Amino acid sequence: MKFLRSIFVWDPPVFAGWELTIMRVLFAGLLLNFFSNGWWNFLPELLTSPAEGFRHIFLFPPPTVTSQPHPHGIANWFDLSFIRGDMFPVLRGLLLVSIGLYAAGLVLPLSLGYILWFMVCLVSLRLSQGYTGHSGQVVGLGVLAQWLGCLAGPLWKREPGWWRAWLLSRGVDFALPARLTREAVVAAYVVAGVTKLIASRGRWLSEAPNFVLQMQKASDETWYSLAFRPNGEGVQAWLLAHPWACMLFLLPGLLLEQAAFLMLFNRRMSALFALGLVSFHLVLAYLMNLSFLQNQVALWVYFINVPGWLVLWLRERGSQPERS
């Protein structure tokens, strides 16, 4: 009972400086993974053939698309094909430098600003091909939130020499970008949960059996694209034969999304809810090969926060009196 009361107490976590540094470095790794199309897939190659692994991770190729037949976002006003032209090696180099500066906590307004600009151009070009995807939504929101957080503090204070401090990230309150990132991730999940009900006019759960068809479509797409079937086809067949079970299967995910704002309450609630969302992503990855890996990593970094819990546990253990 004491534990249940503690998880509903409004006590937003205050992260130590070393926690914020770890979060920033891990998020930098997530950014590199987003742009390099999965750098951790090349880690074994980096150990066996360092030159090839380095090339795959850091010298990733430009986007393969050459036009924008269905303009999306800023592609409605700008020709974004330049991002894959002769300037791409320069743009890629600036991106890698910006990610490194961000990880080190240096010139954040410029480094995060460039990362955000490059991401908007790249994703707008990809989405201008006539299909919609949102696998990088959480990463983009995180970059935007942190950029705004780095801009806010020095601009509000306006102390003598504020512009120099703003540019060089001196005196930046790194807790603000982290807090805004957490709030942006929470907002993404809540909006997703609410949108499901609005778009379906409240019939999302009653029409849940149709979701099995989406699972089967995703399995077929995986088969035609990657030549393998997801492991969960047997579960799909069972859900198709038992429509009521599909409603029970999807209900926890919907509730987790809509109540994701509870992750802002305190460390315990943050970790518990994030573990629930990660579990649901893993189930969808098993059934549909839709892992939303970027979301999972963001949840581990900013909400589950294993290093923070480990230090708290060690401190609590060290403060206990020894038994004679």
PDB file of C-alpha atoms in Angstrom:
ATOM      1  CA  MET A   1       0.000   0.000   0.000  1.00  0.00           C
ATOM      2  CA  LYS A   2       2.856   2.376   0.795  1.00  0.00           C
ATOM      3  CA  PHE A   3       4.355   1.707  -2.643  1.00  0.00           C
ATOM      4  CA  LEU A   4       1.016   2.395  -4.382  1.00  0.00           C
ATOM      5  CA  ARG A   5       0.698   5.712  -2.564  1.00  0.00           C
ATOM      6  CA  SER A   6       4.247   6.675  -3.488  1.00  0.00           C
ATOM      7  CA  ILE A   7       3.790   6.231  -7.242  1.00  0.00           C
ATOM      8  CA  PHE A   8       0.889   8.704  -7.337  1.00  0.00           C
ATOM      9  CA  VAL A   9       2.716  11.466  -5.476  1.00  0.00           C
ATOM     10  CA  TRP A  10       3.495  14.554  -7.563  1.00  0.00           C
ATOM     11  CA  ASP A  11       7.270  14.680  -7.248  1.00  0.00           C
ATOM     12  CA  PRO A  12       8.837  15.389 -10.665  1.00  0.00           C
ATOM     13  CA  PRO A  13      12.343  13.933 -10.779  1.00  0.00           C
ATOM     14  CA  VAL A  14      15.290  16.277 -10.402  1.00  0.00           C
ATOM     15  CA  PHE A  15      18.177  14.791 -12.356  1.00  0.00           C
ATOM     16  CA  ALA A  16      21.774  15.194 -11.261  1.00  0.00           C
ATOM     17  CA  GLY A  17      24.304  16.717 -13.636  1.00  0.00           C
ATOM     18  CA  TRP A  18      25.903  13.362 -14.389  1.00  0.00           C
ATOM     19  CA  GLU A  19      22.461  11.905 -15.241  1.00  0.00           C
ATOM     20  CA  LEU A  20      21.809  14.736 -17.691  1.00  0.00           C
ATOM     21  CA  THR A  21      25.213  14.160 -19.283  1.00  0.00           C
ATOM     22  CA  ILE A  22      24.508  10.444 -19.752  1.00  0.00           C
ATOM     23  CA  MET A  23      21.099  11.254 -21.230  1.00  0.00           C
ATOM     24  CA  ARG A  24      22.632  13.712 -23.673  1.00  0.00           C
ATOM     25  CA  VAL A  25      25.351  11.278 -24.794  1.00  0.00           C
ATOM     26  CA  LEU A  26      22.853   8.441 -25.244  1.00  0.00           C
ATOM     27  CA  PHE A  27      20.490  10.693 -27.178  1.00  0.00           C
ATOM     28  CA  ALA A  28      23.421  11.667 -29.404  1.00  0.00           C
ATOM     29  CA  GLY A  29      23.882   7.954 -30.114  1.00  0.00           C
ATOM     30  CA  LEU A  30      20.187   7.726 -30.965  1.00  0.00           C
ATOM     31  CA  LEU A  31      20.564  10.649 -33.380  1.00  0.00           C
ATOM     32  CA  LEU A  32      23.488   8.945 -35.104  1.00  0.00           C
ATOM     33  CA  ASN A  33      21.435   5.768 -35.348  1.00  0.00           C
ATOM     34  CA  PHE A  34      18.545   7.686 -36.946  1.00  0.00           C
ATOM     35  CA  PHE A  35      20.686   9.290 -39.644  1.00  0.00           C
ATOM     36  CA  SER A  36      22.914   6.283 -40.337  1.00  0.00           C
ATOM     37  CA  ASN A  37      19.934   3.899 -40.560  1.00  0.00           C
ATOM     38  CA  GLY A  38      21.012   1.825 -37.582  1.00  0.00           C
ATOM     39  CA  TRP A  39      24.685   2.206 -36.695  1.00  0.00           C
ATOM     40  CA  TRP A  40      24.471  -0.446 -33.984  1.00  0.00           C
ATOM     41  CA  ASN A  41      23.775  -3.009 -36.696  1.00  0.00           C
ATOM     42  CA  PHE A  42      27.377  -2.474 -37.795  1.00  0.00           C
ATOM     43  CA  LEU A  43      29.012  -2.849 -34.373  1.00  0.00           C
ATOM     44  CA  PRO A  44      30.131  -6.461 -35.039  1.00  0.00           C
ATOM     45  CA  GLU A  45      31.650  -5.297 -38.317  1.00  0.00           C
ATOM     46  CA  LEU A  46      33.404  -2.442 -36.479  1.00  0.00           C
ATOM     47  CA  LEU A  47      35.139  -5.039 -34.297  1.00  0.00           C
ATOM     48  CA  THR A  48      36.095  -7.422 -37.099  1.00  0.00           C
ATOM     49  CA  SER A  49      36.766  -4.887 -39.853  1.00  0.00           C
ATOM     50  CA  PRO A  50      37.189  -1.415 -38.303  1.00  0.00           C
ATOM     51  CA  ALA A  51      37.576   0.417 -41.618  1.00  0.00           C
ATOM     52  CA  GLU A  52      34.373  -1.022 -43.097  1.00  0.00           C
ATOM     53  CA  GLY A  53      32.460  -0.568 -39.854  1.00  0.00           C
ATOM     54  CA  PHE A  54      33.584   3.056 -39.606  1.00  0.00           C
ATOM     55  CA  ARG A  55      32.527   3.670 -43.202  1.00  0.00           C
ATOM     56  CA  HIS A  56      29.059   2.212 -42.679  1.00  0.00           C
ATOM     57  CA  ILE A  57      28.483   4.110 -39.428  1.00  0.00           C
ATOM     58  CA  PHE A  58      29.902   7.539 -40.207  1.00  0.00           C
ATOM     59  CA  LEU A  59      30.006   7.680 -44.025  1.00  0.00           C
ATOM     60  CA  PHE A  60      26.380   6.720 -44.520  1.00  0.00           C
ATOM     61  CA  PRO A  61      25.047   7.267 -48.059  1.00  0.00           C
ATOM     62  CA  PRO A  62      22.649  10.024 -49.137  1.00  0.00           C
ATOM     63  CA  PRO A  63      18.924   9.309 -49.472  1.00  0.00           C
ATOM     64  CA  THR A  64      18.074   7.292 -52.564  1.00  0.00           C
ATOM     65  CA  VAL A  65      15.068   9.383 -53.615  1.00  0.00           C
ATOM     66  CA  THR A  66      15.725  11.947 -56.324  1.00  0.00           C
ATOM     67  CA  SER A  67      12.476  13.919 -56.491  1.00  0.00           C
ATOM     68  CA  GLN A  68       9.479  14.942 -54.417  1.00  0.00           C
ATOM     69  CA  PRO A  69       6.377  13.912 -56.420  1.00  0.00           C
ATOM     70  CA  HIS A  70       4.086  14.338 -53.408  1.00  0.00           C
ATOM     71  CA  PRO A  71       5.469  17.374 -51.545  1.00  0.00           C
ATOM     72  CA  HIS A  72       5.247  17.091 -47.770  1.00  0.00           C
ATOM     73  CA  GLY A  73       5.996  19.767 -45.185  1.00  0.00           C
ATOM     74  CA  ILE A  74       8.568  22.311 -46.303  1.00  0.00           C
ATOM     75  CA  ALA A  75       8.877  20.410 -49.603  1.00  0.00           C
ATOM     76  CA  ASN A  76       5.769  22.354 -50.627  1.00  0.00           C
ATOM     77  CA  TRP A  77       7.945  25.480 -50.838  1.00  0.00           C
ATOM     78  CA  PHE A  78      11.521  24.250 -51.325  1.00  0.00           C
ATOM     79  CA  ASP A  79      13.302  21.785 -53.588  1.00  0.00           C
ATOM     80  CA  LEU A  80      15.024  19.475 -51.118  1.00  0.00           C
ATOM     81  CA  SER A  81      16.835  17.321 -53.662  1.00  0.00           C
ATOM     82  CA  PHE A  82      20.025  19.288 -52.880  1.00  0.00           C
ATOM     83  CA  ILE A  83      20.408  17.176 -49.735  1.00  0.00           C
ATOM     84  CA  ARG A  84      21.460  14.190 -51.847  1.00  0.00           C
ATOM     85  CA  GLY A  85      23.571  16.114 -54.369  1.00  0.00           C
ATOM     86  CA  ASP A  86      27.245  17.052 -54.467  1.00  0.00           C
ATOM     87  CA  MET A  87      26.859  18.933 -51.179  1.00  0.00           C
ATOM     88  CA  PHE A  88      25.881  15.816 -49.240  1.00  0.00           C
ATOM     89  CA  PRO A  89      29.413  14.942 -47.970  1.00  0.00           C
ATOM     90  CA  VAL A  90      29.727  18.472 -46.578  1.00  0.00           C
ATOM     91  CA  LEU A  91      26.249  18.386 -45.038  1.00  0.00           C
ATOM     92  CA  ARG A  92      26.975  14.957 -43.545  1.00  0.00           C
ATOM     93  CA  GLY A  93      30.263  16.166 -42.092  1.00  0.00           C
ATOM     94  CA  LEU A  94      28.580  19.171 -40.489  1.00  0.00           C
ATOM     95  CA  LEU A  95      25.920  16.845 -39.091  1.00  0.00           C
ATOM     96  CA  LEU A  96      28.489  14.521 -37.479  1.00  0.00           C
ATOM     97  CA  VAL A  97      30.347  17.496 -35.995  1.00  0.00           C
ATOM     98  CA  SER A  98      27.057  18.890 -34.662  1.00  0.00           C
ATOM     99  CA  ILE A  99      26.156  15.580 -33.031  1.00  0.00           C
ATOM    100  CA  GLY A 100      29.596  15.467 -31.401  1.00  0.00           C
ATOM    101  CA  LEU A 101      29.282  19.054 -30.134  1.00  0.00           C
ATOM    102  CA  TYR A 102      25.822  18.277 -28.789  1.00  0.00           C
ATOM    103  CA  ALA A 103      27.101  15.210 -26.930  1.00  0.00           C
ATOM    104  CA  ALA A 104      29.836  17.373 -25.385  1.00  0.00           C
ATOM    105  CA  GLY A 105      27.316  20.077 -24.431  1.00  0.00           C
ATOM    106  CA  LEU A 106      28.968  22.722 -26.632  1.00  0.00           C
ATOM    107  CA  VAL A 107      27.396  25.485 -28.755  1.00  0.00           C
ATOM    108  CA  LEU A 108      24.028  23.793 -28.366  1.00  0.00           C
ATOM    109  CA  PRO A 109      21.933  26.502 -30.079  1.00  0.00           C
ATOM    110  CA  LEU A 110      23.994  26.037 -33.262  1.00  0.00           C
ATOM    111  CA  SER A 111      24.620  22.289 -33.072  1.00  0.00           C
ATOM    112  CA  LEU A 112      21.009  21.403 -32.235  1.00  0.00           C
ATOM    113  CA  GLY A 113      19.763  23.986 -34.728  1.00  0.00           C
ATOM    114  CA  TYR A 114      21.723  22.366 -37.550  1.00  0.00           C
ATOM    115  CA  ILE A 115      20.631  18.852 -36.520  1.00  0.00           C
ATOM    116  CA  LEU A 116      17.002  20.016 -36.499  1.00  0.00           C
ATOM    117  CA  TRP A 117      17.346  21.696 -39.911  1.00  0.00           C
ATOM    118  CA  PHE A 118      18.972  18.617 -41.464  1.00  0.00           C
ATOM    119  CA  MET A 119      16.342  16.312 -39.970  1.00  0.00           C
ATOM    120  CA  VAL A 120      13.430  18.433 -41.233  1.00  0.00           C
ATOM    121  CA  CYS A 121      14.895  18.514 -44.757  1.00  0.00           C
ATOM    122  CA  LEU A 122      15.699  14.792 -44.816  1.00  0.00           C
ATOM    123  CA  VAL A 123      12.368  13.592 -43.410  1.00  0.00           C
ATOM    124  CA  SER A 124      10.362  16.009 -45.585  1.00  0.00           C
ATOM    125  CA  LEU A 125      12.140  14.622 -48.667  1.00  0.00           C
ATOM    126  CA  ARG A 126      11.456  11.026 -47.597  1.00  0.00           C
ATOM    127  CA  LEU A 127       7.792  11.718 -46.902  1.00  0.00           C
ATOM    128  CA  SER A 128       7.375  13.475 -50.252  1.00  0.00           C
ATOM    129  CA  GLN A 129       7.345  10.087 -51.995  1.00  0.00           C
ATOM    130  CA  GLY A 130       3.652   9.460 -51.279  1.00  0.00           C
ATOM    131  CA  TYR A 131       3.801   7.427 -48.071  1.00  0.00           C
ATOM    132  CA  THR A 132       3.608   8.404 -44.423  1.00  0.00           C
ATOM    133  CA  GLY A 133       5.858   7.258 -41.623  1.00  0.00           C
ATOM    134  CA  HIS A 134       6.494   8.422 -38.094  1.00  0.00           C
ATOM    135  CA  SER A 135       9.227   6.147 -36.801  1.00  0.00           C
ATOM    136  CA  GLY A 136      11.442   9.167 -36.135  1.00  0.00           C
ATOM    137  CA  GLN A 137       8.738  11.299 -34.538  1.00  0.00           C
ATOM    138  CA  VAL A 138      10.079  11.017 -30.995  1.00  0.00           C
ATOM    139  CA  VAL A 139      13.636  11.812 -32.126  1.00  0.00           C
ATOM    140  CA  GLY A 140      12.488  14.911 -33.991  1.00  0.00           C
ATOM    141  CA  LEU A 141      10.394  16.122 -31.077  1.00  0.00           C
ATOM    142  CA  GLY A 142      13.331  15.548 -28.741  1.00  0.00           C
ATOM    143  CA  VAL A 143      15.668  17.661 -30.889  1.00  0.00           C
ATOM    144  CA  LEU A 144      13.079  20.444 -31.178  1.00  0.00           C
ATOM    145  CA  ALA A 145      12.363  20.431 -27.434  1.00  0.00           C
ATOM    146  CA  GLN A 146      16.034  20.538 -26.493  1.00  0.00           C
ATOM    147  CA  TRP A 147      16.813  23.291 -28.998  1.00  0.00           C
ATOM    148  CA  LEU A 148      13.993  25.439 -27.601  1.00  0.00           C
ATOM    149  CA  GLY A 149      15.140  24.640 -24.070  1.00  0.00           C
ATOM    150  CA  CYS A 150      18.685  25.792 -24.850  1.00  0.00           C
ATOM    151  CA  LEU A 151      17.362  28.999 -26.403  1.00  0.00           C
ATOM    152  CA  ALA A 152      15.003  29.854 -23.575  1.00  0.00           C
ATOM    153  CA  GLY A 153      17.250  30.293 -20.523  1.00  0.00           C
ATOM    154  CA  PRO A 154      19.850  32.830 -21.749  1.00  0.00           C
ATOM    155  CA  LEU A 155      17.308  34.758 -23.824  1.00  0.00           C
ATOM    156  CA  TRP A 156      15.060  35.215 -20.792  1.00  0.00           C
ATOM    157  CA  LYS A 157      17.859  36.291 -18.459  1.00  0.00           C
ATOM    158  CA  ARG A 158      19.397  38.823 -20.876  1.00  0.00           C
ATOM    159  CA  GLU A 159      22.312  39.463 -18.539  1.00  0.00           C
ATOM    160  CA  PRO A 160      25.421  41.351 -19.773  1.00  0.00           C
ATOM    161  CA  GLY A 161      27.140  39.217 -22.375  1.00  0.00           C
ATOM    162  CA  TRP A 162      24.084  36.963 -22.624  1.00  0.00           C
ATOM    163  CA  TRP A 163      24.521  36.394 -26.350  1.00  0.00           C
ATOM    164  CA  ARG A 164      28.040  35.009 -25.844  1.00  0.00           C
ATOM    165  CA  ALA A 165      26.838  32.719 -23.069  1.00  0.00           C
ATOM    166  CA  TRP A 166      23.910  31.703 -25.266  1.00  0.00           C
ATOM    167  CA  LEU A 167      26.125  30.876 -28.214  1.00  0.00           C
ATOM    168  CA  LEU A 168      28.742  28.942 -26.226  1.00  0.00           C
ATOM    169  CA  SER A 169      26.158  27.249 -23.963  1.00  0.00           C
ATOM    170  CA  ARG A 170      27.737  28.686 -20.818  1.00  0.00           C
ATOM    171  CA  GLY A 171      25.475  28.471 -17.833  1.00  0.00           C
ATOM    172  CA  VAL A 172      22.888  26.450 -19.736  1.00  0.00           C
ATOM    173  CA  ASP A 173      20.409  24.728 -17.458  1.00  0.00           C
ATOM    174  CA  PHE A 174      20.637  21.235 -18.987  1.00  0.00           C
ATOM    175  CA  ALA A 175      17.682  20.161 -16.844  1.00  0.00           C
ATOM    176  CA  LEU A 176      15.293  22.291 -18.925  1.00  0.00           C
ATOM    177  CA  PRO A 177      16.018  20.597 -22.286  1.00  0.00           C
ATOM    178  CA  ALA A 178      15.721  17.184 -20.608  1.00  0.00           C
ATOM    179  CA  ARG A 179      12.398  18.121 -18.990  1.00  0.00           C
ATOM    180  CA  LEU A 180      11.019  19.470 -22.274  1.00  0.00           C
ATOM    181  CA  THR A 181      12.126  16.285 -24.034  1.00  0.00           C
ATOM    182  CA  ARG A 182      10.245  14.165 -21.506  1.00  0.00           C
ATOM    183  CA  GLU A 183       7.152  16.318 -21.949  1.00  0.00           C
ATOM    184  CA  ALA A 184       7.402  16.105 -25.755  1.00  0.00           C
ATOM    185  CA  VAL A 185       7.621  12.292 -25.660  1.00  0.00           C
ATOM    186  CA  VAL A 186       4.646  12.126 -23.292  1.00  0.00           C
ATOM    187  CA  ALA A 187       2.661  14.454 -25.562  1.00  0.00           C
ATOM    188  CA  ALA A 188       3.411  12.230 -28.569  1.00  0.00           C
ATOM    189  CA  TYR A 189       1.959   9.183 -26.811  1.00  0.00           C
ATOM    190  CA  VAL A 190      -1.095  10.989 -25.421  1.00  0.00           C
ATOM    191  CA  VAL A 191      -1.912  12.531 -28.805  1.00  0.00           C
ATOM    192  CA  ALA A 192      -1.566   9.102 -30.448  1.00  0.00           C
ATOM    193  CA  GLY A 193      -4.008   7.584 -27.954  1.00  0.00           C
ATOM    194  CA  VAL A 194      -6.549  10.387 -28.240  1.00  0.00           C
ATOM    195  CA  THR A 195      -6.298  10.512 -32.046  1.00  0.00           C
ATOM    196  CA  LYS A 196      -7.225   6.838 -32.292  1.00  0.00           C
ATOM    197  CA  LEU A 197     -10.571   7.539 -30.635  1.00  0.00           C
ATOM    198  CA  ILE A 198     -11.219  10.773 -32.536  1.00  0.00           C
ATOM    199  CA  ALA A 199     -10.379   9.338 -35.963  1.00  0.00           C
ATOM    200  CA  SER A 200     -12.521   6.230 -35.327  1.00  0.00           C
ATOM    201  CA  ARG A 201     -15.325   8.274 -33.735  1.00  0.00           C
ATOM    202  CA  GLY A 202     -15.028   6.229 -30.576  1.00  0.00           C
ATOM    203  CA  ARG A 203     -15.223   2.869 -32.351  1.00  0.00           C
ATOM    204  CA  TRP A 204     -11.522   2.024 -32.170  1.00  0.00           C
ATOM    205  CA  LEU A 205     -11.916  -0.828 -29.693  1.00  0.00           C
ATOM    206  CA  SER A 206     -15.118  -2.186 -31.233  1.00  0.00           C
ATOM    207  CA  GLU A 207     -13.326  -2.311 -34.595  1.00  0.00           C
ATOM    208  CA  ALA A 208     -10.211  -3.813 -33.035  1.00  0.00           C
ATOM    209  CA  PRO A 209     -10.674  -7.186 -34.814  1.00  0.00           C
ATOM    210  CA  ASN A 210      -9.861  -5.378 -38.067  1.00  0.00           C
ATOM    211  CA  PHE A 211      -6.432  -4.657 -36.602  1.00  0.00           C
ATOM    212  CA  VAL A 212      -5.508  -8.282 -37.191  1.00  0.00           C
ATOM    213  CA  LEU A 213      -5.779  -7.575 -40.910  1.00  0.00           C
ATOM    214  CA  GLN A 214      -3.244  -4.786 -40.452  1.00  0.00           C
ATOM    215  CA  MET A 215      -0.981  -7.294 -38.709  1.00  0.00           C
ATOM    216  CA  GLN A 216      -1.266  -9.668 -41.636  1.00  0.00           C
ATOM    217  CA  LYS A 217      -0.606  -6.854 -44.113  1.00  0.00           C
ATOM    218  CA  ALA A 218       2.523  -5.922 -42.147  1.00  0.00           C
ATOM    219  CA  SER A 219       3.615  -9.596 -42.213  1.00  0.00           C
ATOM    220  CA  ASP A 220       3.152  -9.739 -45.979  1.00  0.00           C
ATOM    221  CA  GLU A 221       5.082  -6.485 -46.418  1.00  0.00           C
ATOM    222  CA  THR A 222       7.924  -7.878 -44.317  1.00  0.00           C
ATOM    223  CA  TRP A 223       7.925 -11.049 -46.408  1.00  0.00           C
ATOM    224  CA  TYR A 224       8.027  -9.215 -49.748  1.00  0.00           C
ATOM    225  CA  SER A 225      10.618  -6.679 -48.547  1.00  0.00           C
ATOM    226  CA  LEU A 226      12.913  -8.734 -46.307  1.00  0.00           C
ATOM    227  CA  ALA A 227      12.034 -12.341 -47.239  1.00  0.00           C
ATOM    228  CA  PHE A 228      11.119 -13.473 -43.731  1.00  0.00           C
ATOM    229  CA  ARG A 229       7.938 -13.735 -41.713  1.00  0.00           C
ATOM    230  CA  PRO A 230       7.453 -12.237 -38.228  1.00  0.00           C
ATOM    231  CA  ASN A 231       7.347 -14.810 -35.451  1.00  0.00           C
ATOM    232  CA  GLY A 232       3.816 -13.948 -34.379  1.00  0.00           C
ATOM    233  CA  GLU A 233       1.792 -15.290 -37.288  1.00  0.00           C
ATOM    234  CA  GLY A 234       0.373 -18.062 -35.109  1.00  0.00           C
ATOM    235  CA  VAL A 235      -0.856 -15.464 -32.610  1.00  0.00           C
ATOM    236  CA  GLN A 236      -2.342 -13.465 -35.492  1.00  0.00           C
ATOM    237  CA  ALA A 237      -4.357 -16.478 -36.628  1.00  0.00           C
ATOM    238  CA  TRP A 238      -5.610 -17.055 -33.087  1.00  0.00           C
ATOM    239  CA  LEU A 239      -6.657 -13.410 -32.697  1.00  0.00           C
ATOM    240  CA  LEU A 240      -8.447 -13.541 -36.054  1.00  0.00           C
ATOM    241  CA  ALA A 241     -10.432 -16.543 -34.812  1.00  0.00           C
ATOM    242  CA  HIS A 242     -11.215 -14.830 -31.475  1.00  0.00           C
ATOM    243  CA  PRO A 243     -12.187 -11.183 -32.150  1.00  0.00           C
ATOM    244  CA  TRP A 244     -12.945 -10.471 -28.491  1.00  0.00           C
ATOM    245  CA  ALA A 245      -9.364 -11.331 -27.580  1.00  0.00           C
ATOM    246  CA  CYS A 246      -8.091  -8.692 -30.016  1.00  0.00           C
ATOM    247  CA  MET A 247      -9.990  -6.023 -28.060  1.00  0.00           C
ATOM    248  CA  LEU A 248      -8.392  -7.198 -24.809  1.00  0.00           C
ATOM    249  CA  PHE A 249      -5.000  -7.294 -26.531  1.00  0.00           C
ATOM    250  CA  LEU A 250      -5.166  -3.674 -27.750  1.00  0.00           C
ATOM    251  CA  LEU A 251      -6.831  -2.131 -24.696  1.00  0.00           C
ATOM    252  CA  PRO A 252      -3.664  -1.996 -22.505  1.00  0.00           C
ATOM    253  CA  GLY A 253      -1.737  -0.218 -25.243  1.00  0.00           C
ATOM    254  CA  LEU A 254      -4.484   2.367 -25.695  1.00  0.00           C
ATOM    255  CA  LEU A 255      -4.679   3.018 -21.947  1.00  0.00           C
ATOM    256  CA  LEU A 256      -0.891   3.321 -21.673  1.00  0.00           C
ATOM    257  CA  GLU A 257      -0.843   5.906 -24.444  1.00  0.00           C
ATOM    258  CA  GLN A 258      -3.686   7.990 -23.084  1.00  0.00           C
ATOM    259  CA  ALA A 259      -2.340   7.945 -19.520  1.00  0.00           C
ATOM    260  CA  ALA A 260       1.290   8.515 -20.510  1.00  0.00           C
ATOM    261  CA  PHE A 261       1.198  11.913 -18.765  1.00  0.00           C
ATOM    262  CA  LEU A 262       1.494   9.982 -15.486  1.00  0.00           C
ATOM    263  CA  MET A 263       5.144   9.382 -16.401  1.00  0.00           C
ATOM    264  CA  LEU A 264       5.800  12.981 -15.365  1.00  0.00           C
ATOM    265  CA  PHE A 265       4.651  12.372 -11.772  1.00  0.00           C
ATOM    266  CA  ASN A 266       7.790  10.887 -10.245  1.00  0.00           C
ATOM    267  CA  ARG A 267      10.648   8.477 -10.904  1.00  0.00           C
ATOM    268  CA  ARG A 268       8.690   5.361  -9.952  1.00  0.00           C
ATOM    269  CA  MET A 269       5.683   6.132 -12.131  1.00  0.00           C
ATOM    270  CA  SER A 270       8.004   7.220 -14.939  1.00  0.00           C
ATOM    271  CA  ALA A 271       9.864   3.905 -14.928  1.00  0.00           C
ATOM    272  CA  LEU A 272       6.763   1.722 -14.512  1.00  0.00           C
ATOM    273  CA  PHE A 273       4.794   3.342 -17.321  1.00  0.00           C
ATOM    274  CA  ALA A 274       7.821   3.432 -19.608  1.00  0.00           C
ATOM    275  CA  LEU A 275       8.432  -0.282 -19.038  1.00  0.00           C
ATOM    276  CA  GLY A 276       4.783  -0.892 -19.936  1.00  0.00           C
ATOM    277  CA  LEU A 277       5.146   1.055 -23.189  1.00  0.00           C
ATOM    278  CA  VAL A 278       8.405  -0.706 -24.043  1.00  0.00           C
ATOM    279  CA  SER A 279       6.693  -4.059 -23.444  1.00  0.00           C
ATOM    280  CA  PHE A 280       3.866  -3.113 -25.781  1.00  0.00           C
ATOM    281  CA  HIS A 281       6.373  -2.058 -28.461  1.00  0.00           C
ATOM    282  CA  LEU A 282       8.114  -5.425 -28.083  1.00  0.00           C
ATOM    283  CA  VAL A 283       4.807  -7.253 -28.544  1.00  0.00           C
ATOM    284  CA  LEU A 284       4.088  -5.284 -31.727  1.00  0.00           C
ATOM    285  CA  ALA A 285       7.625  -5.998 -32.932  1.00  0.00           C
ATOM    286  CA  TYR A 286       6.995  -9.724 -32.402  1.00  0.00           C
ATOM    287  CA  LEU A 287       3.637  -9.700 -34.167  1.00  0.00           C
ATOM    288  CA  MET A 288       4.171  -7.124 -36.919  1.00  0.00           C
ATOM    289  CA  ASN A 289       7.925  -6.432 -37.143  1.00  0.00           C
ATOM    290  CA  LEU A 290       7.154  -2.830 -36.103  1.00  0.00           C
ATOM    291  CA  SER A 291       9.619  -2.219 -33.311  1.00  0.00           C
ATOM    292  CA  PHE A 292       9.580   1.606 -33.063  1.00  0.00           C
ATOM    293  CA  LEU A 293      13.123   1.254 -31.796  1.00  0.00           C
ATOM    294  CA  GLN A 294      13.628   5.019 -31.560  1.00  0.00           C
ATOM    295  CA  ASN A 295      10.705   5.235 -29.119  1.00  0.00           C
ATOM    296  CA  GLN A 296      12.015   2.366 -27.029  1.00  0.00           C
ATOM    297  CA  VAL A 297      15.465   3.909 -26.687  1.00  0.00           C
ATOM    298  CA  ALA A 298      13.989   7.311 -25.762  1.00  0.00           C
ATOM    299  CA  LEU A 299      11.890   5.633 -23.054  1.00  0.00           C
ATOM    300  CA  TRP A 300      14.935   3.850 -21.650  1.00  0.00           C
ATOM    301  CA  VAL A 301      17.035   7.024 -21.654  1.00  0.00           C
ATOM    302  CA  TYR A 302      14.620   9.628 -20.300  1.00  0.00           C
ATOM    303  CA  PHE A 303      12.096   7.635 -18.290  1.00  0.00           C
ATOM    304  CA  ILE A 304      13.473   4.294 -17.131  1.00  0.00           C
ATOM    305  CA  ASN A 305      16.934   5.802 -16.538  1.00  0.00           C
ATOM    306  CA  VAL A 306      18.795   2.700 -15.355  1.00  0.00           C
ATOM    307  CA  PRO A 307      21.963   4.591 -14.230  1.00  0.00           C
ATOM    308  CA  GLY A 308      19.885   6.872 -12.003  1.00  0.00           C
ATOM    309  CA  TRP A 309      18.084   3.984 -10.337  1.00  0.00           C
ATOM    310  CA  LEU A 310      21.357   2.089  -9.874  1.00  0.00           C
ATOM    311  CA  VAL A 311      22.974   5.025  -8.058  1.00  0.00           C
ATOM    312  CA  LEU A 312      19.879   5.568  -5.907  1.00  0.00           C
ATOM    313  CA  TRP A 313      19.902   1.879  -4.964  1.00  0.00           C
ATOM    314  CA  LEU A 314      23.611   1.962  -4.089  1.00  0.00           C
ATOM    315  CA  ARG A 315      23.153   5.093  -1.976  1.00  0.00           C
ATOM    316  CA  GLU A 316      20.188   3.618  -0.150  1.00  0.00           C
ATOM    317  CA  ARG A 317      22.096   0.413   0.463  1.00  0.00           C
ATOM    318  CA  GLY A 318      25.119   2.339   1.716  1.00  0.00           C
ATOM    319  CA  SER A 319      23.019   4.434   4.119  1.00  0.00           C
ATOM    320  CA  GLN A 320      21.547   1.369   5.847  1.00  0.00           C
ATOM    321  CA  PRO A 321      23.158   0.648   9.250  1.00  0.00           C
ATOM    322  CA  GLU A 322      25.164  -2.522   9.469  1.00  0.00           C
ATOM    323  CA  ARG A 323      23.618  -5.354  11.428  1.00  0.00           C
ATOM    324  CA  SER A 324      25.705  -6.754  14.243  1.00  0.00           C
TER     325      SER A 324
END
